[in-house]
């Protein structure tokens, strides 16, 4: 039995959360499931503690009632600040997001597909303050997160430089529209649209419409 209790399970899939709780209770832990209505409500429900409890935190928490994405990695910092230890649960989660959780203070991350014994071992290490992720691997993942954040910042700056019309034209290009069709939509000449497309390419630092569209999709995915 561990002296650090309870163990909180924060997962937006009730079946997964209840299964984890059942397994952990069978292993002698006081596991409790916490509902995930929104990020602020999760943090408020946990509240501060002077006992180093552990939170098993899913990094992919879906969306709240307003349609806003709940980013588990962003909850690590507030949970740690409230005095709890965090062991992240990953499910097809990119290494940069695992790195973000580690950078915010998570002890480690365990894939949901891992054997239950692996989770228990990681949980024991977290409870006792032992490393869950080897230091070299931890640094690699955090660097992936930092590189991802730098890339996102560069893309944000490039797209912020586009005018409203340039953004609209880029969206149309990404939807498969060609310059003549775009010109018809805006009732302007094809030459005018081609000039605006050149402006898009220059501001994004690319040489072709294909590259611009690829960067557009990348910008939408790098969040």
PDB file of C-alpha atoms in Angstrom:
ATOM      1  CA  UNK A   1       0.000   0.000   0.000  1.00  0.00           C
ATOM      2  CA  UNK A   2       1.312   3.434  -0.879  1.00  0.00           C
ATOM      3  CA  UNK A   3       1.345   6.311   1.646  1.00  0.00           C
ATOM      4  CA  UNK A   4       0.672   8.801  -1.153  1.00  0.00           C
ATOM      5  CA  UNK A   5      -3.043   8.692  -1.735  1.00  0.00           C
ATOM      6  CA  UNK A   6      -5.503   9.038  -3.330  1.00  0.00           C
ATOM      7  CA  UNK A   7      -4.495   8.533  -6.950  1.00  0.00           C
ATOM      8  CA  UNK A   8      -6.624  10.678  -9.226  1.00  0.00           C
ATOM      9  CA  UNK A   9      -7.512   9.534 -12.738  1.00  0.00           C
ATOM     10  CA  UNK A  10      -8.271  12.313 -15.222  1.00  0.00           C
ATOM     11  CA  UNK A  11      -9.483  10.823 -18.500  1.00  0.00           C
ATOM     12  CA  UNK A  12     -12.370  11.870 -20.726  1.00  0.00           C
ATOM     13  CA  UNK A  13     -13.268   8.249 -21.537  1.00  0.00           C
ATOM     14  CA  UNK A  14     -15.362   6.961 -18.611  1.00  0.00           C
ATOM     15  CA  UNK A  15     -14.820   3.297 -19.484  1.00  0.00           C
ATOM     16  CA  UNK A  16     -11.037   3.717 -19.604  1.00  0.00           C
ATOM     17  CA  UNK A  17     -11.035   5.698 -16.363  1.00  0.00           C
ATOM     18  CA  UNK A  18     -13.217   3.202 -14.497  1.00  0.00           C
ATOM     19  CA  UNK A  19     -11.150   0.257 -15.769  1.00  0.00           C
ATOM     20  CA  UNK A  20      -7.956   1.927 -14.589  1.00  0.00           C
ATOM     21  CA  UNK A  21      -9.513   2.674 -11.210  1.00  0.00           C
ATOM     22  CA  UNK A  22     -10.658  -0.933 -10.796  1.00  0.00           C
ATOM     23  CA  UNK A  23      -7.196  -2.258 -11.638  1.00  0.00           C
ATOM     24  CA  UNK A  24      -5.442   0.179  -9.322  1.00  0.00           C
ATOM     25  CA  UNK A  25      -7.799  -0.583  -6.453  1.00  0.00           C
ATOM     26  CA  UNK A  26      -7.121  -4.275  -6.928  1.00  0.00           C
ATOM     27  CA  UNK A  27      -3.423  -3.419  -6.647  1.00  0.00           C
ATOM     28  CA  UNK A  28      -4.022  -1.701  -3.307  1.00  0.00           C
ATOM     29  CA  UNK A  29      -4.366   1.941  -4.334  1.00  0.00           C
ATOM     30  CA  UNK A  30      -7.128   4.385  -3.466  1.00  0.00           C
ATOM     31  CA  UNK A  31      -7.905   5.308  -7.070  1.00  0.00           C
ATOM     32  CA  UNK A  32     -10.525   7.945  -7.776  1.00  0.00           C
ATOM     33  CA  UNK A  33     -11.943   9.112 -11.093  1.00  0.00           C
ATOM     34  CA  UNK A  34     -12.293  12.834 -11.698  1.00  0.00           C
ATOM     35  CA  UNK A  35     -14.780  14.118 -14.281  1.00  0.00           C
ATOM     36  CA  UNK A  36     -13.425  16.305 -17.089  1.00  0.00           C
ATOM     37  CA  UNK A  37     -16.027  19.012 -17.840  1.00  0.00           C
ATOM     38  CA  UNK A  38     -13.391  21.678 -18.607  1.00  0.00           C
ATOM     39  CA  UNK A  39      -9.753  22.496 -17.867  1.00  0.00           C
ATOM     40  CA  UNK A  40     -10.488  25.097 -15.136  1.00  0.00           C
ATOM     41  CA  UNK A  41     -12.965  22.750 -13.448  1.00  0.00           C
ATOM     42  CA  UNK A  42     -10.404  19.931 -13.341  1.00  0.00           C
ATOM     43  CA  UNK A  43      -7.849  22.193 -11.655  1.00  0.00           C
ATOM     44  CA  UNK A  44     -10.467  23.586  -9.242  1.00  0.00           C
ATOM     45  CA  UNK A  45     -11.760  20.128  -8.339  1.00  0.00           C
ATOM     46  CA  UNK A  46      -8.286  18.905  -7.436  1.00  0.00           C
ATOM     47  CA  UNK A  47      -7.417  21.947  -5.359  1.00  0.00           C
ATOM     48  CA  UNK A  48      -4.197  22.377  -3.356  1.00  0.00           C
ATOM     49  CA  UNK A  49      -2.754  19.605  -1.215  1.00  0.00           C
ATOM     50  CA  UNK A  50       0.170  19.150   1.140  1.00  0.00           C
ATOM     51  CA  UNK A  51       0.337  15.403   0.428  1.00  0.00           C
ATOM     52  CA  UNK A  52       2.155  14.429  -2.798  1.00  0.00           C
ATOM     53  CA  UNK A  53      -0.776  12.658  -4.402  1.00  0.00           C
ATOM     54  CA  UNK A  54      -0.444  11.418  -7.967  1.00  0.00           C
ATOM     55  CA  UNK A  55      -2.649  12.355 -10.900  1.00  0.00           C
ATOM     56  CA  UNK A  56      -2.834   9.974 -13.849  1.00  0.00           C
ATOM     57  CA  UNK A  57      -3.494  12.543 -16.554  1.00  0.00           C
ATOM     58  CA  UNK A  58      -4.609  11.756 -20.077  1.00  0.00           C
ATOM     59  CA  UNK A  59      -2.949  14.183 -22.496  1.00  0.00           C
ATOM     60  CA  UNK A  60      -5.844  13.915 -24.980  1.00  0.00           C
ATOM     61  CA  UNK A  61      -8.892  15.112 -23.047  1.00  0.00           C
ATOM     62  CA  UNK A  62     -11.219  15.938 -25.911  1.00  0.00           C
ATOM     63  CA  UNK A  63     -13.346  19.092 -25.830  1.00  0.00           C
ATOM     64  CA  UNK A  64     -15.382  20.941 -23.244  1.00  0.00           C
ATOM     65  CA  UNK A  65     -19.012  21.984 -23.557  1.00  0.00           C
ATOM     66  CA  UNK A  66     -18.108  25.072 -25.592  1.00  0.00           C
ATOM     67  CA  UNK A  67     -16.120  23.064 -28.116  1.00  0.00           C
ATOM     68  CA  UNK A  68     -12.770  24.183 -26.754  1.00  0.00           C
ATOM     69  CA  UNK A  69     -10.011  21.576 -26.769  1.00  0.00           C
ATOM     70  CA  UNK A  70      -8.820  20.446 -23.326  1.00  0.00           C
ATOM     71  CA  UNK A  71      -5.056  20.052 -23.541  1.00  0.00           C
ATOM     72  CA  UNK A  72      -3.799  17.704 -20.849  1.00  0.00           C
ATOM     73  CA  UNK A  73      -0.238  18.955 -21.233  1.00  0.00           C
ATOM     74  CA  UNK A  74      -1.395  22.452 -20.269  1.00  0.00           C
ATOM     75  CA  UNK A  75      -2.904  21.076 -17.046  1.00  0.00           C
ATOM     76  CA  UNK A  76       0.385  19.634 -15.814  1.00  0.00           C
ATOM     77  CA  UNK A  77       1.749  22.969 -14.569  1.00  0.00           C
ATOM     78  CA  UNK A  78      -1.324  23.963 -12.503  1.00  0.00           C
ATOM     79  CA  UNK A  79      -1.633  20.457 -11.050  1.00  0.00           C
ATOM     80  CA  UNK A  80       2.038  20.435 -10.092  1.00  0.00           C
ATOM     81  CA  UNK A  81       1.704  23.907  -8.590  1.00  0.00           C
ATOM     82  CA  UNK A  82      -1.119  22.599  -6.389  1.00  0.00           C
ATOM     83  CA  UNK A  83       1.285  20.051  -4.893  1.00  0.00           C
ATOM     84  CA  UNK A  84       0.525  16.888  -6.863  1.00  0.00           C
ATOM     85  CA  UNK A  85       2.740  14.662  -8.950  1.00  0.00           C
ATOM     86  CA  UNK A  86       1.669  13.894 -12.516  1.00  0.00           C
ATOM     87  CA  UNK A  87       2.073  10.739 -14.566  1.00  0.00           C
ATOM     88  CA  UNK A  88       0.840  11.342 -18.096  1.00  0.00           C
ATOM     89  CA  UNK A  89      -1.146   8.835 -20.135  1.00  0.00           C
ATOM     90  CA  UNK A  90      -0.568   8.989 -23.878  1.00  0.00           C
ATOM     91  CA  UNK A  91      -2.762   7.694 -26.685  1.00  0.00           C
ATOM     92  CA  UNK A  92      -1.343   8.282 -30.187  1.00  0.00           C
ATOM     93  CA  UNK A  93       0.200  11.403 -28.688  1.00  0.00           C
ATOM     94  CA  UNK A  94       3.022  13.103 -30.576  1.00  0.00           C
ATOM     95  CA  UNK A  95       6.441  13.186 -28.900  1.00  0.00           C
ATOM     96  CA  UNK A  96       6.373  16.991 -28.837  1.00  0.00           C
ATOM     97  CA  UNK A  97       3.247  16.919 -26.653  1.00  0.00           C
ATOM     98  CA  UNK A  98       4.769  14.347 -24.327  1.00  0.00           C
ATOM     99  CA  UNK A  99       7.781  16.650 -24.178  1.00  0.00           C
ATOM    100  CA  UNK A 100       5.484  19.546 -23.253  1.00  0.00           C
ATOM    101  CA  UNK A 101       4.102  17.522 -20.337  1.00  0.00           C
ATOM    102  CA  UNK A 102       7.609  16.640 -19.173  1.00  0.00           C
ATOM    103  CA  UNK A 103       8.772  20.247 -19.507  1.00  0.00           C
ATOM    104  CA  UNK A 104       5.824  21.295 -17.309  1.00  0.00           C
ATOM    105  CA  UNK A 105       6.869  18.839 -14.604  1.00  0.00           C
ATOM    106  CA  UNK A 106       5.259  15.481 -15.385  1.00  0.00           C
ATOM    107  CA  UNK A 107       7.240  12.560 -13.988  1.00  0.00           C
ATOM    108  CA  UNK A 108       6.812  10.615 -17.195  1.00  0.00           C
ATOM    109  CA  UNK A 109       4.343   9.276 -19.716  1.00  0.00           C
ATOM    110  CA  UNK A 110       2.925   5.789 -20.188  1.00  0.00           C
ATOM    111  CA  UNK A 111       1.095   4.685 -23.367  1.00  0.00           C
ATOM    112  CA  UNK A 112      -2.439   3.504 -22.715  1.00  0.00           C
ATOM    113  CA  UNK A 113      -1.572   0.427 -24.749  1.00  0.00           C
ATOM    114  CA  UNK A 114       1.224  -0.539 -22.338  1.00  0.00           C
ATOM    115  CA  UNK A 115       0.781  -3.594 -20.094  1.00  0.00           C
ATOM    116  CA  UNK A 116      -0.821  -2.804 -16.760  1.00  0.00           C
ATOM    117  CA  UNK A 117       2.376  -3.873 -14.997  1.00  0.00           C
ATOM    118  CA  UNK A 118       4.263  -1.138 -16.845  1.00  0.00           C
ATOM    119  CA  UNK A 119       1.790   1.453 -15.573  1.00  0.00           C
ATOM    120  CA  UNK A 120       2.100   0.138 -12.017  1.00  0.00           C
ATOM    121  CA  UNK A 121       5.893   0.319 -12.180  1.00  0.00           C
ATOM    122  CA  UNK A 122       5.782   3.893 -13.491  1.00  0.00           C
ATOM    123  CA  UNK A 123       3.238   4.782 -10.821  1.00  0.00           C
ATOM    124  CA  UNK A 124       5.472   3.377  -8.073  1.00  0.00           C
ATOM    125  CA  UNK A 125       8.410   5.394  -9.389  1.00  0.00           C
ATOM    126  CA  UNK A 126       6.246   8.531  -9.480  1.00  0.00           C
ATOM    127  CA  UNK A 127       4.978   7.921  -5.945  1.00  0.00           C
ATOM    128  CA  UNK A 128       8.508   7.602  -4.618  1.00  0.00           C
ATOM    129  CA  UNK A 129       9.986  10.444  -6.663  1.00  0.00           C
ATOM    130  CA  UNK A 130      12.164   8.180  -8.801  1.00  0.00           C
ATOM    131  CA  UNK A 131      12.838   8.901 -12.505  1.00  0.00           C
ATOM    132  CA  UNK A 132      10.214   7.404 -14.802  1.00  0.00           C
ATOM    133  CA  UNK A 133      11.883   8.466 -18.054  1.00  0.00           C
ATOM    134  CA  UNK A 134      15.646   8.058 -18.543  1.00  0.00           C
ATOM    135  CA  UNK A 135      17.327  11.506 -18.393  1.00  0.00           C
ATOM    136  CA  UNK A 136      18.619  11.349 -21.976  1.00  0.00           C
ATOM    137  CA  UNK A 137      15.188  10.432 -23.342  1.00  0.00           C
ATOM    138  CA  UNK A 138      13.564  13.088 -21.191  1.00  0.00           C
ATOM    139  CA  UNK A 139      15.867  15.758 -22.640  1.00  0.00           C
ATOM    140  CA  UNK A 140      15.167  14.523 -26.177  1.00  0.00           C
ATOM    141  CA  UNK A 141      11.409  14.766 -25.705  1.00  0.00           C
ATOM    142  CA  UNK A 142      11.597  18.205 -24.124  1.00  0.00           C
ATOM    143  CA  UNK A 143      13.771  19.419 -27.018  1.00  0.00           C
ATOM    144  CA  UNK A 144      11.163  18.075 -29.454  1.00  0.00           C
ATOM    145  CA  UNK A 145       8.597  20.164 -27.615  1.00  0.00           C
ATOM    146  CA  UNK A 146      10.773  23.280 -27.687  1.00  0.00           C
ATOM    147  CA  UNK A 147      11.545  22.853 -31.399  1.00  0.00           C
ATOM    148  CA  UNK A 148       7.826  22.380 -32.090  1.00  0.00           C
ATOM    149  CA  UNK A 149       7.035  25.552 -30.158  1.00  0.00           C
ATOM    150  CA  UNK A 150       9.679  27.526 -32.086  1.00  0.00           C
ATOM    151  CA  UNK A 151       8.294  26.211 -35.375  1.00  0.00           C
ATOM    152  CA  UNK A 152       4.762  27.165 -34.372  1.00  0.00           C
ATOM    153  CA  UNK A 153       5.931  30.668 -33.442  1.00  0.00           C
ATOM    154  CA  UNK A 154       7.628  31.120 -36.830  1.00  0.00           C
ATOM    155  CA  UNK A 155       4.538  29.941 -38.668  1.00  0.00           C
ATOM    156  CA  UNK A 156       2.281  32.197 -36.596  1.00  0.00           C
ATOM    157  CA  UNK A 157       4.434  35.202 -37.450  1.00  0.00           C
ATOM    158  CA  UNK A 158       4.472  34.379 -41.169  1.00  0.00           C
ATOM    159  CA  UNK A 159       0.712  33.923 -41.377  1.00  0.00           C
ATOM    160  CA  UNK A 160       0.066  37.010 -39.259  1.00  0.00           C
ATOM    161  CA  UNK A 161       1.834  39.046 -41.966  1.00  0.00           C
ATOM    162  CA  UNK A 162      -0.795  38.072 -44.570  1.00  0.00           C
ATOM    163  CA  UNK A 163      -3.585  40.509 -45.323  1.00  0.00           C
ATOM    164  CA  UNK A 164      -7.184  39.385 -44.998  1.00  0.00           C
ATOM    165  CA  UNK A 165      -7.469  39.012 -48.777  1.00  0.00           C
ATOM    166  CA  UNK A 166      -4.212  37.066 -48.980  1.00  0.00           C
ATOM    167  CA  UNK A 167      -5.429  34.662 -46.297  1.00  0.00           C
ATOM    168  CA  UNK A 168      -8.694  34.199 -48.198  1.00  0.00           C
ATOM    169  CA  UNK A 169      -6.838  33.472 -51.425  1.00  0.00           C
ATOM    170  CA  UNK A 170      -4.565  30.986 -49.689  1.00  0.00           C
ATOM    171  CA  UNK A 171      -7.595  29.202 -48.244  1.00  0.00           C
ATOM    172  CA  UNK A 172      -9.103  29.002 -51.717  1.00  0.00           C
ATOM    173  CA  UNK A 173      -5.851  27.638 -53.138  1.00  0.00           C
ATOM    174  CA  UNK A 174      -5.836  25.039 -50.366  1.00  0.00           C
ATOM    175  CA  UNK A 175      -9.401  24.115 -51.356  1.00  0.00           C
ATOM    176  CA  UNK A 176      -8.195  23.430 -54.905  1.00  0.00           C
ATOM    177  CA  UNK A 177      -9.292  26.663 -56.569  1.00  0.00           C
ATOM    178  CA  UNK A 178      -7.155  28.093 -59.365  1.00  0.00           C
ATOM    179  CA  UNK A 179      -6.363  31.738 -60.119  1.00  0.00           C
ATOM    180  CA  UNK A 180      -9.048  32.206 -62.852  1.00  0.00           C
ATOM    181  CA  UNK A 181     -11.778  30.828 -60.590  1.00  0.00           C
ATOM    182  CA  UNK A 182     -10.604  32.992 -57.700  1.00  0.00           C
ATOM    183  CA  UNK A 183     -10.598  36.032 -59.988  1.00  0.00           C
ATOM    184  CA  UNK A 184     -14.196  35.283 -60.976  1.00  0.00           C
ATOM    185  CA  UNK A 185     -15.182  35.010 -57.288  1.00  0.00           C
ATOM    186  CA  UNK A 186     -13.780  38.434 -56.467  1.00  0.00           C
ATOM    187  CA  UNK A 187     -14.667  39.984 -59.832  1.00  0.00           C
ATOM    188  CA  UNK A 188     -11.071  41.064 -60.458  1.00  0.00           C
ATOM    189  CA  UNK A 189      -8.551  40.250 -63.155  1.00  0.00           C
ATOM    190  CA  UNK A 190      -6.468  37.097 -63.123  1.00  0.00           C
ATOM    191  CA  UNK A 191      -3.394  39.349 -63.120  1.00  0.00           C
ATOM    192  CA  UNK A 192      -4.556  40.907 -59.841  1.00  0.00           C
ATOM    193  CA  UNK A 193      -5.018  37.488 -58.248  1.00  0.00           C
ATOM    194  CA  UNK A 194      -1.612  36.334 -59.460  1.00  0.00           C
ATOM    195  CA  UNK A 195      -0.065  39.443 -57.899  1.00  0.00           C
ATOM    196  CA  UNK A 196      -1.792  38.622 -54.601  1.00  0.00           C
ATOM    197  CA  UNK A 197      -0.593  35.020 -54.827  1.00  0.00           C
ATOM    198  CA  UNK A 198       2.981  36.263 -55.290  1.00  0.00           C
ATOM    199  CA  UNK A 199       2.506  38.342 -52.168  1.00  0.00           C
ATOM    200  CA  UNK A 200       1.453  35.223 -50.268  1.00  0.00           C
ATOM    201  CA  UNK A 201       4.481  33.287 -51.496  1.00  0.00           C
ATOM    202  CA  UNK A 202       6.864  36.115 -50.565  1.00  0.00           C
ATOM    203  CA  UNK A 203       5.487  36.523 -47.044  1.00  0.00           C
ATOM    204  CA  UNK A 204       5.526  32.791 -46.399  1.00  0.00           C
ATOM    205  CA  UNK A 205       9.024  32.440 -47.828  1.00  0.00           C
ATOM    206  CA  UNK A 206       8.105  29.752 -50.368  1.00  0.00           C
ATOM    207  CA  UNK A 207       8.531  29.469 -54.130  1.00  0.00           C
ATOM    208  CA  UNK A 208       5.335  27.808 -55.308  1.00  0.00           C
ATOM    209  CA  UNK A 209       1.644  27.546 -54.652  1.00  0.00           C
ATOM    210  CA  UNK A 210       2.133  23.871 -53.748  1.00  0.00           C
ATOM    211  CA  UNK A 211       4.602  24.853 -51.026  1.00  0.00           C
ATOM    212  CA  UNK A 212       2.262  27.588 -49.792  1.00  0.00           C
ATOM    213  CA  UNK A 213      -0.656  25.156 -49.530  1.00  0.00           C
ATOM    214  CA  UNK A 214       1.537  22.600 -47.747  1.00  0.00           C
ATOM    215  CA  UNK A 215       2.607  25.292 -45.266  1.00  0.00           C
ATOM    216  CA  UNK A 216      -1.038  26.295 -44.802  1.00  0.00           C
ATOM    217  CA  UNK A 217      -1.990  22.733 -43.809  1.00  0.00           C
ATOM    218  CA  UNK A 218       1.073  22.474 -41.598  1.00  0.00           C
ATOM    219  CA  UNK A 219       0.143  25.691 -39.831  1.00  0.00           C
ATOM    220  CA  UNK A 220      -3.329  24.355 -39.145  1.00  0.00           C
ATOM    221  CA  UNK A 221      -1.932  21.131 -37.705  1.00  0.00           C
ATOM    222  CA  UNK A 222       0.897  22.612 -35.631  1.00  0.00           C
ATOM    223  CA  UNK A 223      -1.100  23.667 -32.571  1.00  0.00           C
TER     224      UNK A 223
END
